[in-house]
Amino acid sequence: KITSVTDKKEYSFPENIQNAQSYSFMNDLNLLFLIDEKNRLVSFSPISLKFNNDTIDIPNNAKIRSIESYLTYLYIIDSANRQIYRYPRAENGFGEKTNWLQDDIDFENITGMAIDGNLYLSKKDSVIKLFNRKIQNFELKKDADSSIDKIFTDEDTISLYVLDKTNGELDKYGKEGDKQAFVSNQALTEAVDIRIDEKNSLAYFITSEGMFKITLPR
């Protein structure tokens, strides 16, 4: 189900999807996309408060690690076929995919993806930056004992934010990889995902029990 944090109303998934494995909000269309363990895709509108079954052609043997949106495109990481697919929005779903990735990368231990025009792939100990389908020179200047469990940025976010569950930290980086600030909170060791609202200086964290927020590091 989806729960509104403002009024606590709940919206149950349609019968054909029970466990959402990955999700992404597409700002340009104001839609939330969810994909399950059988690679079925549905969208949810916060305006109409309704679900819709969306068509998408995903290889049968695909192992999806993460999905993310940019403009009206949906990007999907498929570790089984060592590829990142890009799908254009079409009527009632998505059109024919493009094998977006042109360089060979290691798909082991990927923890997340973020897109701001560049595409960032987070791994446990590093971040890969891609632009125009190819790897770019990029080094995230993290502390040696830090983990990279989730990553967040988008076209409206100035910085790059990393969840370090090992140390219970939210780390703030510049887009060139330099560490700018961090905030510590023991509750961060239990977080499984993050969302950032720079405009209101807030970070939201999802756990297995719910959601909480903290003020962004400065």
Tab-separated table of C-alpha atoms in Angstrom:
chain	number	residue	atom	x	y	z
A	1	LYS	CA	0.000	0.000	0.000
A	2	ILE	CA	0.857	3.666	-0.270
A	3	THR	CA	0.245	5.839	2.776
A	4	SER	CA	-0.129	9.612	2.697
A	5	VAL	CA	1.940	11.101	5.511
A	6	THR	CA	-0.215	14.242	5.602
A	7	ASP	CA	-3.637	12.705	6.239
A	8	LYS	CA	-2.692	9.037	6.935
A	9	LYS	CA	-4.959	7.752	4.146
A	10	GLU	CA	-3.958	4.436	2.592
A	11	TYR	CA	-4.145	3.248	-1.008
A	12	SER	CA	-3.798	-0.506	-1.533
A	13	PHE	CA	-1.829	-1.866	-4.457
A	14	PRO	CA	-3.887	-3.375	-7.313
A	15	GLU	CA	-4.261	-7.163	-7.280
A	16	ASN	CA	-1.628	-7.760	-9.959
A	17	ILE	CA	1.186	-6.231	-7.866
A	18	GLN	CA	1.799	-7.122	-4.237
A	19	ASN	CA	5.447	-6.384	-3.447
A	20	ALA	CA	7.039	-3.246	-4.845
A	21	GLN	CA	10.759	-3.950	-5.181
A	22	SER	CA	11.760	-0.539	-6.584
A	23	TYR	CA	10.053	2.786	-7.110
A	24	SER	CA	10.691	6.193	-8.650
A	25	PHE	CA	8.764	9.464	-8.779
A	26	MET	CA	8.649	11.175	-12.183
A	27	ASN	CA	8.368	14.894	-11.460
A	28	ASP	CA	7.549	15.906	-15.034
A	29	LEU	CA	4.392	13.750	-15.055
A	30	ASN	CA	3.652	13.838	-11.314
A	31	LEU	CA	3.516	10.035	-11.185
A	32	LEU	CA	5.011	7.411	-8.895
A	33	PHE	CA	6.194	4.238	-10.660
A	34	LEU	CA	6.506	0.916	-8.814
A	35	ILE	CA	7.902	-2.353	-10.101
A	36	ASP	CA	7.529	-5.776	-8.465
A	37	GLU	CA	9.628	-8.957	-8.329
A	38	LYS	CA	8.045	-10.198	-11.585
A	39	ASN	CA	9.000	-6.956	-13.355
A	40	ARG	CA	5.418	-5.709	-13.565
A	41	LEU	CA	5.026	-1.943	-13.550
A	42	VAL	CA	2.231	0.236	-12.169
A	43	SER	CA	1.929	3.994	-11.698
A	44	PHE	CA	0.172	5.939	-8.965
A	45	SER	CA	-1.136	9.477	-9.344
A	46	PRO	CA	-1.166	11.679	-6.211
A	47	ILE	CA	-3.762	13.808	-8.039
A	48	SER	CA	-6.371	11.181	-8.986
A	49	LEU	CA	-5.227	8.825	-6.167
A	50	LYS	CA	-5.505	5.906	-8.587
A	51	PHE	CA	-3.196	3.169	-9.835
A	52	ASN	CA	-2.671	2.326	-13.499
A	53	ASN	CA	-1.116	-0.763	-15.091
A	54	ASP	CA	1.719	0.445	-17.315
A	55	THR	CA	3.114	-1.484	-20.259
A	56	ILE	CA	6.866	-2.011	-20.364
A	57	ASP	CA	9.047	-4.583	-22.117
A	58	ILE	CA	11.679	-5.932	-19.718
A	59	PRO	CA	13.805	-9.022	-20.590
A	60	ASN	CA	12.503	-12.166	-18.892
A	61	ASN	CA	15.841	-12.903	-17.226
A	62	ALA	CA	16.399	-9.352	-15.991
A	63	LYS	CA	17.535	-8.815	-12.405
A	64	ILE	CA	16.488	-5.281	-11.551
A	65	ARG	CA	18.656	-3.491	-9.006
A	66	SER	CA	17.118	-0.024	-9.182
A	67	ILE	CA	14.853	2.236	-11.234
A	68	GLU	CA	15.011	6.017	-11.543
A	69	SER	CA	13.313	8.761	-13.548
A	70	TYR	CA	14.687	11.753	-15.413
A	71	LEU	CA	12.409	14.069	-17.385
A	72	THR	CA	9.937	11.611	-18.971
A	73	TYR	CA	12.386	8.702	-19.211
A	74	LEU	CA	12.601	5.671	-16.938
A	75	TYR	CA	16.043	4.145	-16.315
A	76	ILE	CA	16.379	0.548	-15.127
A	77	ILE	CA	19.535	-1.207	-13.901
A	78	ASP	CA	19.632	-4.861	-15.025
A	79	SER	CA	22.585	-6.582	-13.339
A	80	ALA	CA	21.880	-9.952	-15.015
A	81	ASN	CA	22.479	-8.491	-18.484
A	82	ARG	CA	24.981	-5.859	-17.307
A	83	GLN	CA	22.990	-3.031	-18.831
A	84	ILE	CA	21.083	0.144	-18.016
A	85	TYR	CA	17.874	0.475	-20.036
A	86	ARG	CA	16.253	3.798	-20.884
A	87	TYR	CA	12.530	3.796	-21.672
A	88	PRO	CA	10.675	6.786	-23.198
A	89	ARG	CA	7.212	7.567	-21.887
A	90	ALA	CA	4.408	6.435	-24.216
A	91	GLU	CA	0.643	6.090	-23.974
A	92	ASN	CA	-0.298	3.791	-21.046
A	93	GLY	CA	3.293	2.903	-20.352
A	94	PHE	CA	6.732	3.069	-21.920
A	95	GLY	CA	8.032	2.596	-25.439
A	96	GLU	CA	10.895	0.501	-26.778
A	97	LYS	CA	13.959	0.480	-24.577
A	98	THR	CA	17.442	1.710	-25.454
A	99	ASN	CA	20.501	-0.142	-24.180
A	100	TRP	CA	21.789	3.088	-22.677
A	101	LEU	CA	25.129	2.016	-21.195
A	102	GLN	CA	28.019	1.904	-23.674
A	103	ASP	CA	30.901	1.203	-21.264
A	104	ASP	CA	31.573	-2.026	-19.363
A	105	ILE	CA	31.120	-1.642	-15.603
A	106	ASP	CA	30.984	-3.928	-12.577
A	107	PHE	CA	27.357	-4.441	-11.541
A	108	GLU	CA	28.186	-6.141	-8.239
A	109	ASN	CA	27.188	-4.427	-4.984
A	110	ILE	CA	25.199	-1.595	-6.568
A	111	THR	CA	23.245	0.186	-3.839
A	112	GLY	CA	21.427	2.897	-5.779
A	113	MET	CA	21.130	5.318	-8.675
A	114	ALA	CA	20.563	9.065	-9.016
A	115	ILE	CA	20.182	11.283	-12.091
A	116	ASP	CA	20.582	15.020	-12.566
A	117	GLY	CA	21.584	14.995	-16.240
A	118	ASN	CA	24.553	12.900	-15.185
A	119	LEU	CA	23.783	9.402	-13.940
A	120	TYR	CA	25.372	8.239	-10.680
A	121	LEU	CA	25.630	4.591	-9.623
A	122	SER	CA	26.467	4.014	-5.983
A	123	LYS	CA	28.394	0.958	-4.826
A	124	LYS	CA	29.409	0.060	-1.283
A	125	ASP	CA	32.770	1.818	-1.572
A	126	SER	CA	32.545	4.150	-4.588
A	127	VAL	CA	30.310	6.108	-6.965
A	128	ILE	CA	30.413	5.765	-10.751
A	129	LYS	CA	29.472	8.884	-12.722
A	130	LEU	CA	28.161	8.486	-16.276
A	131	PHE	CA	27.327	11.085	-18.906
A	132	ASN	CA	26.269	10.559	-22.518
A	133	ARG	CA	26.263	6.795	-21.774
A	134	LYS	CA	29.970	6.663	-20.805
A	135	ILE	CA	32.017	6.622	-17.591
A	136	GLN	CA	33.384	9.987	-16.453
A	137	ASN	CA	36.417	10.789	-14.321
A	138	PHE	CA	34.968	11.077	-10.829
A	139	GLU	CA	36.079	10.297	-7.291
A	140	LEU	CA	33.843	10.584	-4.258
A	141	LYS	CA	36.254	11.787	-1.569
A	142	LYS	CA	34.758	9.799	1.290
A	143	ASP	CA	36.357	8.705	4.560
A	144	ALA	CA	38.035	5.300	4.443
A	145	ASP	CA	35.624	3.732	6.931
A	146	SER	CA	32.447	5.134	5.313
A	147	SER	CA	29.923	3.012	3.444
A	148	ILE	CA	27.753	4.156	0.553
A	149	ASP	CA	24.337	2.630	1.158
A	150	LYS	CA	22.106	5.059	-0.763
A	151	ILE	CA	22.661	8.096	-2.944
A	152	PHE	CA	20.407	11.028	-3.837
A	153	THR	CA	20.465	13.989	-6.174
A	154	ASP	CA	18.315	15.291	-9.013
A	155	GLU	CA	18.078	18.241	-11.396
A	156	ASP	CA	16.727	20.470	-8.591
A	157	THR	CA	19.336	19.461	-5.991
A	158	ILE	CA	22.649	21.307	-5.788
A	159	SER	CA	24.601	18.703	-3.811
A	160	LEU	CA	25.078	14.942	-3.775
A	161	TYR	CA	23.851	13.168	-0.605
A	162	VAL	CA	25.044	9.778	0.614
A	163	LEU	CA	23.611	7.587	3.370
A	164	ASP	CA	26.406	5.972	5.401
A	165	LYS	CA	24.685	3.365	7.566
A	166	THR	CA	27.976	2.061	8.966
A	167	ASN	CA	28.586	5.321	10.816
A	168	GLY	CA	24.988	6.537	11.057
A	169	GLU	CA	25.684	9.567	8.870
A	170	LEU	CA	24.184	11.594	6.057
A	171	ASP	CA	27.113	12.966	4.050
A	172	LYS	CA	26.866	15.999	1.777
A	173	TYR	CA	29.167	16.223	-1.248
A	174	GLY	CA	29.697	18.724	-4.031
A	175	LYS	CA	28.981	17.514	-7.545
A	176	GLU	CA	32.756	17.246	-8.092
A	177	GLY	CA	33.036	14.687	-5.271
A	178	ASP	CA	34.382	16.862	-2.426
A	179	LYS	CA	32.883	16.257	1.012
A	180	GLN	CA	31.231	19.404	2.356
A	181	ALA	CA	29.399	18.445	5.552
A	182	PHE	CA	27.744	15.611	7.448
A	183	VAL	CA	25.216	14.975	10.190
A	184	SER	CA	25.203	12.001	12.570
A	185	ASN	CA	22.134	10.249	13.926
A	186	GLN	CA	22.002	6.690	15.259
A	187	ALA	CA	18.606	6.193	13.604
A	188	LEU	CA	20.338	6.416	10.205
A	189	THR	CA	21.809	2.938	10.725
A	190	GLU	CA	18.261	1.589	10.206
A	191	ALA	CA	17.403	3.646	7.092
A	192	VAL	CA	16.835	1.855	3.784
A	193	ASP	CA	16.289	4.863	1.512
A	194	ILE	CA	16.580	8.650	1.460
A	195	ARG	CA	14.884	11.639	-0.164
A	196	ILE	CA	16.209	15.190	0.002
A	197	ASP	CA	14.327	18.497	0.041
A	198	GLU	CA	17.003	21.203	-0.212
A	199	LYS	CA	14.414	23.981	-0.518
A	200	ASN	CA	13.206	23.297	3.029
A	201	SER	CA	16.567	21.934	4.240
A	202	LEU	CA	15.124	18.510	5.131
A	203	ALA	CA	16.216	14.917	4.622
A	204	TYR	CA	13.626	12.117	4.747
A	205	PHE	CA	14.591	8.565	5.647
A	206	ILE	CA	12.560	5.406	5.102
A	207	THR	CA	12.949	2.486	7.511
A	208	SER	CA	11.177	-0.853	7.842
A	209	GLU	CA	8.971	0.785	10.492
A	210	GLY	CA	8.096	4.064	8.763
A	211	MET	CA	9.717	7.410	7.993
A	212	PHE	CA	11.500	10.208	9.836
A	213	LYS	CA	13.181	13.468	8.889
A	214	ILE	CA	16.174	15.531	9.997
A	215	THR	CA	17.645	18.908	9.066
A	216	LEU	CA	20.194	18.777	6.266
A	217	PRO	CA	23.892	19.228	7.103
A	218	ARG	CA	25.199	22.694	6.218
